[in-house]
Short mmCIF file of C-alpha atoms and ligand atoms in Angstrom, two decimals:
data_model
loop_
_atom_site.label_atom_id
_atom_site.label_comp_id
_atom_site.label_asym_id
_atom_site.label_seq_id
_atom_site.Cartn_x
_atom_site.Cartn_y
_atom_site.Cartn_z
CA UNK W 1084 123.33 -10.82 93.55
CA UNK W 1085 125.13 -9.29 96.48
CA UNK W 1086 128.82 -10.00 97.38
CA UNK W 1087 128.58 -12.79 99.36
CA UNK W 1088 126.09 -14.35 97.32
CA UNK W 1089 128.56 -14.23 94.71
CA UNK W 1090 131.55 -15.30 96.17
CA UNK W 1091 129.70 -18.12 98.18
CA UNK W 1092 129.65 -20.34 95.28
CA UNK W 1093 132.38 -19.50 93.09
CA UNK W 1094 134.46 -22.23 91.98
CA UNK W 1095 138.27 -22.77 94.05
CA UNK W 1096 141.43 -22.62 91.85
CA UNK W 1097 143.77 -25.24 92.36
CA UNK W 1098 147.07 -23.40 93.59
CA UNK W 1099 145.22 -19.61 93.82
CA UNK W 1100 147.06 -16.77 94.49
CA UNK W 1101 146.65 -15.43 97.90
CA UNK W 1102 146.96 -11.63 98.90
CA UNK W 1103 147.53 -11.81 102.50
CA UNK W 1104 147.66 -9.12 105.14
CA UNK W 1105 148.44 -8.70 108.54
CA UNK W 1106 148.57 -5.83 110.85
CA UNK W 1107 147.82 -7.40 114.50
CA UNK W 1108 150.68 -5.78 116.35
CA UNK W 1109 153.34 -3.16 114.89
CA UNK W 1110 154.09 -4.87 111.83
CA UNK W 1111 152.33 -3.36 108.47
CA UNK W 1112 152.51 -6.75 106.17
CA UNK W 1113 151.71 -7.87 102.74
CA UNK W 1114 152.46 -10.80 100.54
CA UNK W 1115 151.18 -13.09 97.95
CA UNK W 1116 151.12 -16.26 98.28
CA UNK W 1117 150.62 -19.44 95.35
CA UNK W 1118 149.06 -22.40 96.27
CA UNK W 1119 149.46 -22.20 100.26
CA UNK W 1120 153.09 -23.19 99.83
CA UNK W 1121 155.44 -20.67 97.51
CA UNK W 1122 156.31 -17.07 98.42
CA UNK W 1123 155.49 -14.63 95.44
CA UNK W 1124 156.88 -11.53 97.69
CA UNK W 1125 156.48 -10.32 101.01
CA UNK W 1126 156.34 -6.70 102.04
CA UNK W 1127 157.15 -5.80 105.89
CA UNK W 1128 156.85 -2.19 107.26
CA UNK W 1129 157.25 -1.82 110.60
CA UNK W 1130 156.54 1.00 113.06
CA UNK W 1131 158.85 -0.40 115.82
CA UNK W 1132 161.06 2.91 116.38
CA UNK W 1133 158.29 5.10 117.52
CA UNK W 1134 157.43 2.59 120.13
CA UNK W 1135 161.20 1.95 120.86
CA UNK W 1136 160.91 4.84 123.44
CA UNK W 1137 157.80 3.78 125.15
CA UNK W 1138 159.44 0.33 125.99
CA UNK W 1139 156.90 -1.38 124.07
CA UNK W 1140 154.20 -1.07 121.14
CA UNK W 1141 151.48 1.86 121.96
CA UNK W 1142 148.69 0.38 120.39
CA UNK W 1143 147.55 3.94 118.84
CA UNK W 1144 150.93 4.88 117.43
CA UNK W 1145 150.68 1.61 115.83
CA UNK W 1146 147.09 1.91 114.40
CA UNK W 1147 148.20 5.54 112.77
CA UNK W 1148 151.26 4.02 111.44
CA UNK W 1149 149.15 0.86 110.03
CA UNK W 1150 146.76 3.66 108.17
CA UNK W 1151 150.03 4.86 106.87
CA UNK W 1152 151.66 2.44 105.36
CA UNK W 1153 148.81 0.07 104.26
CA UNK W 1154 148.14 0.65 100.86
CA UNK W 1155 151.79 0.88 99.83
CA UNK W 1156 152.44 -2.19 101.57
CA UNK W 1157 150.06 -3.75 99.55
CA UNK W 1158 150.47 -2.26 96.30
CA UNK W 1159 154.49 -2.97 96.84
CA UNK W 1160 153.23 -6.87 97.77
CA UNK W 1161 151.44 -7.27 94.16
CA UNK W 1162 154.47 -5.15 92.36
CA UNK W 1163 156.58 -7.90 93.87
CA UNK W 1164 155.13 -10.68 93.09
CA UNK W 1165 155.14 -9.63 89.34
CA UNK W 1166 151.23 -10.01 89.19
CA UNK W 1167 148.19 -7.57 89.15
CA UNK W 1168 145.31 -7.13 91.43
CA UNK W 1169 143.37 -8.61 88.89
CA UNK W 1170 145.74 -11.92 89.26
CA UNK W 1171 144.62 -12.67 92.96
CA UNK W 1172 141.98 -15.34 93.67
CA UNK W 1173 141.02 -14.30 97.14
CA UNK W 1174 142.30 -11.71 100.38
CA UNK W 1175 143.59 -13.32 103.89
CA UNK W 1176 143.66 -11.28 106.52
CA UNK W 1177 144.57 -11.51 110.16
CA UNK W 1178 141.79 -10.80 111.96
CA UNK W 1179 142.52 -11.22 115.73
CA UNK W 1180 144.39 -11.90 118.23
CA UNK W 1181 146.04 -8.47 118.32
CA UNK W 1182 145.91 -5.31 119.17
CA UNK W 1183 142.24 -4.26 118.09
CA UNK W 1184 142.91 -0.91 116.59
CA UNK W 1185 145.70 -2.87 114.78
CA UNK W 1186 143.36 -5.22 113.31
CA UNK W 1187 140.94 -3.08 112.01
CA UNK W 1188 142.72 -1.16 109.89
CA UNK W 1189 143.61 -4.38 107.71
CA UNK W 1190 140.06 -6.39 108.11
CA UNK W 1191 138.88 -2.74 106.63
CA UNK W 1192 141.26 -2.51 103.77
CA UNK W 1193 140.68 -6.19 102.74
CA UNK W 1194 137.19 -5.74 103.11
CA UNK W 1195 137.14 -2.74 100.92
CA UNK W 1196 139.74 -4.39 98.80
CA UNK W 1197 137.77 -7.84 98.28
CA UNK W 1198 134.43 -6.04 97.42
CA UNK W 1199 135.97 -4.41 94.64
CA UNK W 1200 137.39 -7.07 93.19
CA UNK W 1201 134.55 -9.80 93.67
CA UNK W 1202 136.77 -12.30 95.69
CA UNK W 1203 136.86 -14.23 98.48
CA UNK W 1204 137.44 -12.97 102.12
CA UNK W 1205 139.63 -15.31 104.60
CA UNK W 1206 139.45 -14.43 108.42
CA UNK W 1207 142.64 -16.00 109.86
CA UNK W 1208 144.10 -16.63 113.49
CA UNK W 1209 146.99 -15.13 113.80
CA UNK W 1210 148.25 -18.54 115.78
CA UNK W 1211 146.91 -20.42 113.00
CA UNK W 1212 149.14 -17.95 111.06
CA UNK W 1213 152.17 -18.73 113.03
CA UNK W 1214 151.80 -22.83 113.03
CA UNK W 1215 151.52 -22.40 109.04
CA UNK W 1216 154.96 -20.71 109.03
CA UNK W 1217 155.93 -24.86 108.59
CA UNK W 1218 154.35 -25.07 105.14
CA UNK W 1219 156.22 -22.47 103.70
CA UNK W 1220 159.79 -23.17 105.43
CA UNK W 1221 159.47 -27.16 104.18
CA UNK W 1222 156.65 -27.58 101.57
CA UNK W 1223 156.56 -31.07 102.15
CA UNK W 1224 155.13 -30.46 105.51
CA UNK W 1225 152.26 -32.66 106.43
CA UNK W 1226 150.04 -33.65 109.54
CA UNK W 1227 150.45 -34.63 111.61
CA UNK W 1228 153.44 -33.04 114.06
CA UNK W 1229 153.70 -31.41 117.29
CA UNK W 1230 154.12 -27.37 116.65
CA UNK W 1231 155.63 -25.21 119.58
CA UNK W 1232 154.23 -21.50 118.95
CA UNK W 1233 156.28 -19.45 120.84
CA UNK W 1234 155.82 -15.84 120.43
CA UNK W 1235 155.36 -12.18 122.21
CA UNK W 1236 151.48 -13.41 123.03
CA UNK W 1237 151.45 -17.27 123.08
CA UNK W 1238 153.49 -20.29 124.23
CA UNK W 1239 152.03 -23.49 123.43
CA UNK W 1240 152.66 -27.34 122.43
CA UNK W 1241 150.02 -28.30 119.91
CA UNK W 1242 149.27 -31.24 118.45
CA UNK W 1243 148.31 -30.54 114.64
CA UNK W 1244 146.21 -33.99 113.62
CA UNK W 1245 145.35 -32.92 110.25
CA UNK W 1246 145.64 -29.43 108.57
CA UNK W 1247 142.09 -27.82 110.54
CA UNK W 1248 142.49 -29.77 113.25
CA UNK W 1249 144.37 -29.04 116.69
CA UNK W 1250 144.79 -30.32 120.02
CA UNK W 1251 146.64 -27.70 122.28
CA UNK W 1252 148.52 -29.89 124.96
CA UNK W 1253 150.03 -27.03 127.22
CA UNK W 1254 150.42 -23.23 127.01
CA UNK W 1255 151.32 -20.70 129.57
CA UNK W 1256 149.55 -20.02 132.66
CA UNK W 1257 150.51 -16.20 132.71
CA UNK W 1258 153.04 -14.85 130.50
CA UNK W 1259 154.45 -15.57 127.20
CA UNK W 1260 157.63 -16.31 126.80
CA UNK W 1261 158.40 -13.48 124.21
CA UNK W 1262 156.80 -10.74 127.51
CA UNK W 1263 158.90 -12.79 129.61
CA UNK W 1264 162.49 -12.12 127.56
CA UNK W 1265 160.93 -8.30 126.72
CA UNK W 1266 160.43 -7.27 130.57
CA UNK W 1267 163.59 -8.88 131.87
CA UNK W 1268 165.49 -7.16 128.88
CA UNK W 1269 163.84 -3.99 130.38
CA UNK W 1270 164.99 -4.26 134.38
CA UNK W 1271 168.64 -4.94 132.76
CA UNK W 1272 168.15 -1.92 130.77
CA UNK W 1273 167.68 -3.07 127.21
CA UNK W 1274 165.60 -1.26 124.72
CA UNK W 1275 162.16 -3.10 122.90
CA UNK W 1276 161.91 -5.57 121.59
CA UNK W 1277 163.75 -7.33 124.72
CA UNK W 1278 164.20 -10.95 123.04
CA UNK W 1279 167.14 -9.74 120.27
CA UNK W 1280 168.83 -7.90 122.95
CA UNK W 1281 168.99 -10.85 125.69
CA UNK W 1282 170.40 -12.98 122.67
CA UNK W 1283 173.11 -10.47 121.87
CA UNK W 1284 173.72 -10.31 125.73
CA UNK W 1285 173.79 -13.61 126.32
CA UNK W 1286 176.50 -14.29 124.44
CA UNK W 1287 179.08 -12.71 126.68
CA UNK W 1288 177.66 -14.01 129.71
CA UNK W 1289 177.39 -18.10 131.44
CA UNK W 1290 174.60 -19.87 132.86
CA UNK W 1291 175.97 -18.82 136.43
CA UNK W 1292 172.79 -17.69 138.40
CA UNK W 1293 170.48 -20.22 139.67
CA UNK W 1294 167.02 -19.60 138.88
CA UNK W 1295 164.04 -21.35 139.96
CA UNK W 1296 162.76 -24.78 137.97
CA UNK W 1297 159.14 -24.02 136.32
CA UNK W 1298 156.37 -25.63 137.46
CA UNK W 1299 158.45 -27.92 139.63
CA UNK W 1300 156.63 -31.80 139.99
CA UNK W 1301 153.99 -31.01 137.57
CA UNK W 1302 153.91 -33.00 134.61
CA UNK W 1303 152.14 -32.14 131.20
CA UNK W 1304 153.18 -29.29 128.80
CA UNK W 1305 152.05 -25.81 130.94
CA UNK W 1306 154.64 -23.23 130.83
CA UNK W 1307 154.78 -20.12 133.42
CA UNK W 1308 157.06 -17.62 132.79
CA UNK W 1309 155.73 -15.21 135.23
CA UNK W 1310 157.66 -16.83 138.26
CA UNK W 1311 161.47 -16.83 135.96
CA UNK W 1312 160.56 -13.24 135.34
CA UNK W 1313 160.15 -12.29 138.99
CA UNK W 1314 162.90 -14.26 140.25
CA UNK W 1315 165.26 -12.54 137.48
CA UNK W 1316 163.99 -8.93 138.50
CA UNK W 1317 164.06 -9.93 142.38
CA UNK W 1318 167.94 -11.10 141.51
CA UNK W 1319 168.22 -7.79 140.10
CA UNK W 1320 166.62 -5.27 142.51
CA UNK W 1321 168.69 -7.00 145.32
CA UNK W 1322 172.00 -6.58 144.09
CA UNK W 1323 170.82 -3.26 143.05
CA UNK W 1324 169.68 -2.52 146.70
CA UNK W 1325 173.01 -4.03 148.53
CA UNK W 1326 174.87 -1.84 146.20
CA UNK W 1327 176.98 -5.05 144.88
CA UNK W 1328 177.79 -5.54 141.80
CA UNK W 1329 176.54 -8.39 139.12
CA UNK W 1330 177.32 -9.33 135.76
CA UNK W 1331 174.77 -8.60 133.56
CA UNK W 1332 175.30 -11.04 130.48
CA UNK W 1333 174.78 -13.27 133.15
CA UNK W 1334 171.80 -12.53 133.94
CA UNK W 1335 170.59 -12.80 130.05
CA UNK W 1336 172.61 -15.69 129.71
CA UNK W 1337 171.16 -17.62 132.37
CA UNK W 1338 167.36 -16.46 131.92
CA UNK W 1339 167.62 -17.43 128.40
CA UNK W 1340 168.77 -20.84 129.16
CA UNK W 1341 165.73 -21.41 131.52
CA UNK W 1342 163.47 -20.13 129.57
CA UNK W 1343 164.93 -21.94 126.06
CA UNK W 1344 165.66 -25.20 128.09
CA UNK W 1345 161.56 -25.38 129.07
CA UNK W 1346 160.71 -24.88 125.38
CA UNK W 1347 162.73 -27.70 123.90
CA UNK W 1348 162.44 -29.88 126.87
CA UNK W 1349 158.47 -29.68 126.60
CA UNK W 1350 158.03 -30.41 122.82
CA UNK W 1351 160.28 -32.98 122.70
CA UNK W 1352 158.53 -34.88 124.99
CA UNK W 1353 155.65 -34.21 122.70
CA UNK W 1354 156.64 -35.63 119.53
CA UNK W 1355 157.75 -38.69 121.24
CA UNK W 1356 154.54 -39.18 123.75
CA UNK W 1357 152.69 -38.77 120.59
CA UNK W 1358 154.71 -41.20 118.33
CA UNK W 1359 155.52 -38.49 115.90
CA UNK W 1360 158.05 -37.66 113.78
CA UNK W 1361 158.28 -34.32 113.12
CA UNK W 1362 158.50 -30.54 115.13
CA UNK W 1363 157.63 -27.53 113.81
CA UNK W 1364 158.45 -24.61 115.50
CA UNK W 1365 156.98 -21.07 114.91
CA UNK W 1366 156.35 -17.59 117.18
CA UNK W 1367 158.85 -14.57 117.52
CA UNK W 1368 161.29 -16.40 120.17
CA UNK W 1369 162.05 -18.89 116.98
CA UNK W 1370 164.36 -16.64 115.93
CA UNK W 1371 166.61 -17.09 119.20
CA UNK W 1372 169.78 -18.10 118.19
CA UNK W 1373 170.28 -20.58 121.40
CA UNK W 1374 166.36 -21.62 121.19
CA UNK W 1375 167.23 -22.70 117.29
CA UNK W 1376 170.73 -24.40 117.86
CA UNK W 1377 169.30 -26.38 121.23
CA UNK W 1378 166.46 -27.68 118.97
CA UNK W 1379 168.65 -28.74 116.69
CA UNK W 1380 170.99 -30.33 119.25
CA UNK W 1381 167.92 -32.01 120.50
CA UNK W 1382 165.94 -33.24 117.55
CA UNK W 1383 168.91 -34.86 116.16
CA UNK W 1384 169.81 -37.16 119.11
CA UNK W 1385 165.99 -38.43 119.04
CA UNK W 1386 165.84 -38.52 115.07
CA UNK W 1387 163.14 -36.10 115.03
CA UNK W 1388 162.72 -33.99 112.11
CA UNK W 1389 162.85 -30.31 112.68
CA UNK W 1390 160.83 -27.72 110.69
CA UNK W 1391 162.72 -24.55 111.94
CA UNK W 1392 161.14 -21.20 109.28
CA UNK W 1393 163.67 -18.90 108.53
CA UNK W 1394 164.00 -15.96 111.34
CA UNK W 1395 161.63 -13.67 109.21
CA UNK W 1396 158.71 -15.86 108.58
CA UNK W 1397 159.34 -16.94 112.52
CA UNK W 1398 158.86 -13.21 113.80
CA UNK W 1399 155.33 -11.69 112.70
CA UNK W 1400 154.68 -11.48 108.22
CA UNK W 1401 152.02 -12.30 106.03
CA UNK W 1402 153.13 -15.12 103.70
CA UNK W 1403 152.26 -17.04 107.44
CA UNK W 1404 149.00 -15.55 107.07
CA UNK W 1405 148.52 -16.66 103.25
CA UNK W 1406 150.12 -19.98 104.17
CA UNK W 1407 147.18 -20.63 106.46
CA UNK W 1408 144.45 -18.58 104.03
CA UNK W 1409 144.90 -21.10 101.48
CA UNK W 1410 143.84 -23.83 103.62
CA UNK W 1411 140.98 -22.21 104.75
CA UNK W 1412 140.45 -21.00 100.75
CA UNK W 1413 140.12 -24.93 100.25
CA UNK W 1414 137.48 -25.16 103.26
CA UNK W 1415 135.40 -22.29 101.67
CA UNK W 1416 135.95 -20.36 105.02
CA UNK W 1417 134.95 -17.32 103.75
CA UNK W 1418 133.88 -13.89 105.56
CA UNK W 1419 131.19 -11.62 104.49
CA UNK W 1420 131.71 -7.81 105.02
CA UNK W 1421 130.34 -8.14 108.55
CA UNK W 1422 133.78 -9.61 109.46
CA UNK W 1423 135.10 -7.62 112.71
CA UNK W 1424 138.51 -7.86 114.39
CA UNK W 1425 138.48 -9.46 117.44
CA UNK W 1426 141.33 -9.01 119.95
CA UNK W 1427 141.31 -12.66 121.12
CA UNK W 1428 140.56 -15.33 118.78
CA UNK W 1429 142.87 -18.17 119.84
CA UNK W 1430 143.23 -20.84 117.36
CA UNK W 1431 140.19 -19.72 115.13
CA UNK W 1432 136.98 -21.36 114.80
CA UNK W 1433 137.25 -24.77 114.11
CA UNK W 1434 139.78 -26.50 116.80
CA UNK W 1435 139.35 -29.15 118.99
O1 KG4 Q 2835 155.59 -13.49 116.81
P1 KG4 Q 2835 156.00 -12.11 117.16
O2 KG4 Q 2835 156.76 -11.32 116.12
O3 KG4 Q 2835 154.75 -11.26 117.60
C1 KG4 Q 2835 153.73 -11.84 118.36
O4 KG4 Q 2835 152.84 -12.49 117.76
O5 KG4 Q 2835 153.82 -11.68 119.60
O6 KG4 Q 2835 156.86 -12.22 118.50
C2 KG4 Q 2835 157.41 -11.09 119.12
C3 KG4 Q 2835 158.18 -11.56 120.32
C4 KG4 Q 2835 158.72 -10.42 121.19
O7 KG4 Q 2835 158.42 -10.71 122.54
C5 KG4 Q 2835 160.22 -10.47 120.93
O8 KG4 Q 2835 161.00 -10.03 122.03
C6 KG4 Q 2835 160.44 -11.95 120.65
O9 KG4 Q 2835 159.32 -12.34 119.89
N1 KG4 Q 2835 161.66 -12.19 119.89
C7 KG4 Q 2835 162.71 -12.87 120.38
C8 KG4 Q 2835 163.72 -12.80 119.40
N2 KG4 Q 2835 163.24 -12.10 118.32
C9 KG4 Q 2835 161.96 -11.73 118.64
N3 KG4 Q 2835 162.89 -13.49 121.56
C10 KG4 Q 2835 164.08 -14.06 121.78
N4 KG4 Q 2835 165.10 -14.03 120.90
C11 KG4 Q 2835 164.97 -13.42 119.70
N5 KG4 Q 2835 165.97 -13.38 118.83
ZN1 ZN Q 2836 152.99 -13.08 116.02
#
């Protein structure tokens, strides 16, 4: 019997132990995962200084530094979680959207790594990956809830019926809002990644600078960052050009609230349209301070539960991609050994 043939048919384990990897951008991750919902260890190497210089990640440095640091990642990941290879039940791995060279060094390695050990494979979405952040952060988390994904790739307001099941109600129409805080953080001068340094910026500065409203008179749950970006470099380049002078941290400070406001403004209006009770929130730009404190602000004056992930399972790791592997685990969603990254996936293969 070959592999698949094999693994096709083998019978699930009730709370299975997940080896999960992801490698879709410039983050080398590992992590085991029991039962879709408790963290066994989580092992994050990340090549992010040798792109610092570039002003963001050059997708062959981080394919080199993937090859790297893969196996140790993984071998660290099972140390961790106090078990042996022998312990896991099946591999998830991220298998798109990302940077394709990314991807294929950790579809290969779990390929390779599943064969040998006669277990299942798990393509996941690396969006899916993000949205099942919630699980771990509150592991009473059910469908169905509204879950804003905001990250360096993807804004969106999705409407998670059941656990395979999702309605996206609005995304962006150009950028995301993680490109949109990374390229204004580079015309004031800040290094990559651009969304931690417009936080710390921020801070010192006030909402002073009026910026244009997004997608003024249209309704519904769109986003476009690409007109706040251009009206924060135009700001910018004309001071620059008059020679007059302009406070920086204002700058950051009032992007961020534009950009922030949108976010919590849109998936409030969400959960309530949709007669929900909770948010969960996942995506890189969940770990903005001012993003995480004005969802807060806002979910408690409409008595809205809010699922907020600690900052490290909000920014890119695998336990989100073993979170979301067990669910598929339970749907039999297996790969074979033809499985290929793919550098746009979107929300997987079975959405609405
Ligand atoms: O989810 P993520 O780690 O990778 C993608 O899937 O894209 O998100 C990375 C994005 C980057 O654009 C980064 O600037 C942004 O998340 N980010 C932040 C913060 N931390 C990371 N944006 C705003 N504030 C932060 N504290
Ligand atoms: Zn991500």
């Amino acid at each position: 019997m070959n592999y698949f043939d094999k693994i096709k048919t083998a019978p699930l384990k009730e709370g299975a132990l997940i080896l999960a990897i992801e490698s879709s951008c410039d983050e080398t991750a590992a992590s085991v995962i029991k039962g879709g919902r408790e963290i066994l260890s989580s092992v994050i190497m990340s090549s992010i200084t040798e792109h610092v210089k570039f002003g963001g990640v050059v997708p062959e440095i981080a394919s080199r530094a993937h090859t790297t640091a893969i196996s140790l990642t993984v071998q660290k990941a099972v140390e961790e979680a106090g078990v042996s290879l022998s312990d896991i039940d099946a591999i998830a791995v991220t298998y798109g959207s990302g940077l394709i060279g990314a991807l294929l060094v950790g579809v290969s390695y779990a390929k390779a790594l599943a064969f040998s050990l006669e277990i299942p494979l798990i393509p996941v979405s690396h969006i899916r990956g993000h949205v099942s952040a919630g699980y771990l952060a509150d592991i009473k988390l059910k469908p169905p809830f509204i879950a804003l994904l905001a990250s360096g790739g993807h804004t969106a307001i999705i409407d998670v019926k059941d656990y395979y099941t999702y309605n996206v109600l609005g995304g962006t129409l150009d950028d995301a809002v993680g490109e949109a805080f990374d390229k204004v953080a580079r015309v004031l001068g800040l290094s990559y990644p651009g969304g931690p340094n417009i936080e710390r910026l921020a801070k010192e500065g006030a909402n002073a600078i009026e910026l244009p409203v997004m997608l003024k008179g249209k309704k519904g749950y769109d986003f476009s960052y690409s007109g706040l970006k251009t009206a924060v470099i135009n700001y910018v380049h004309n001071k620059e050009q008059k020679g007059e002078s302009y406070n920086k941290a204002d700058v950051a400070c009032s992007f961020q609230c534009s950009a922030v406001g949108e976010l919590v403004k849109k998936a409030i209006k969400a959960v309530k349209e949709k007669g929900y009770k909770v948010l969960s929130v996942g995506g890189g730009v969940a770990a903005n301070g001012y993003l995480r404190e004005s969802l807060e602000k806002a979910c408690k004056k409409d008595k809205i539960k809010l699922v907020l992930p600690e900052k490290k399972l909000c920014t890119d790791n695998a336990c989100m991609i073993g979170a979301e592997g067990y669910l598929q685990y339970q749907k039999r969603n297996f790969a074979d050994l033809c499985l290929n990254a793919k550098a746009y996936v979107g929300l997987g293969e079975n959405n609405e």
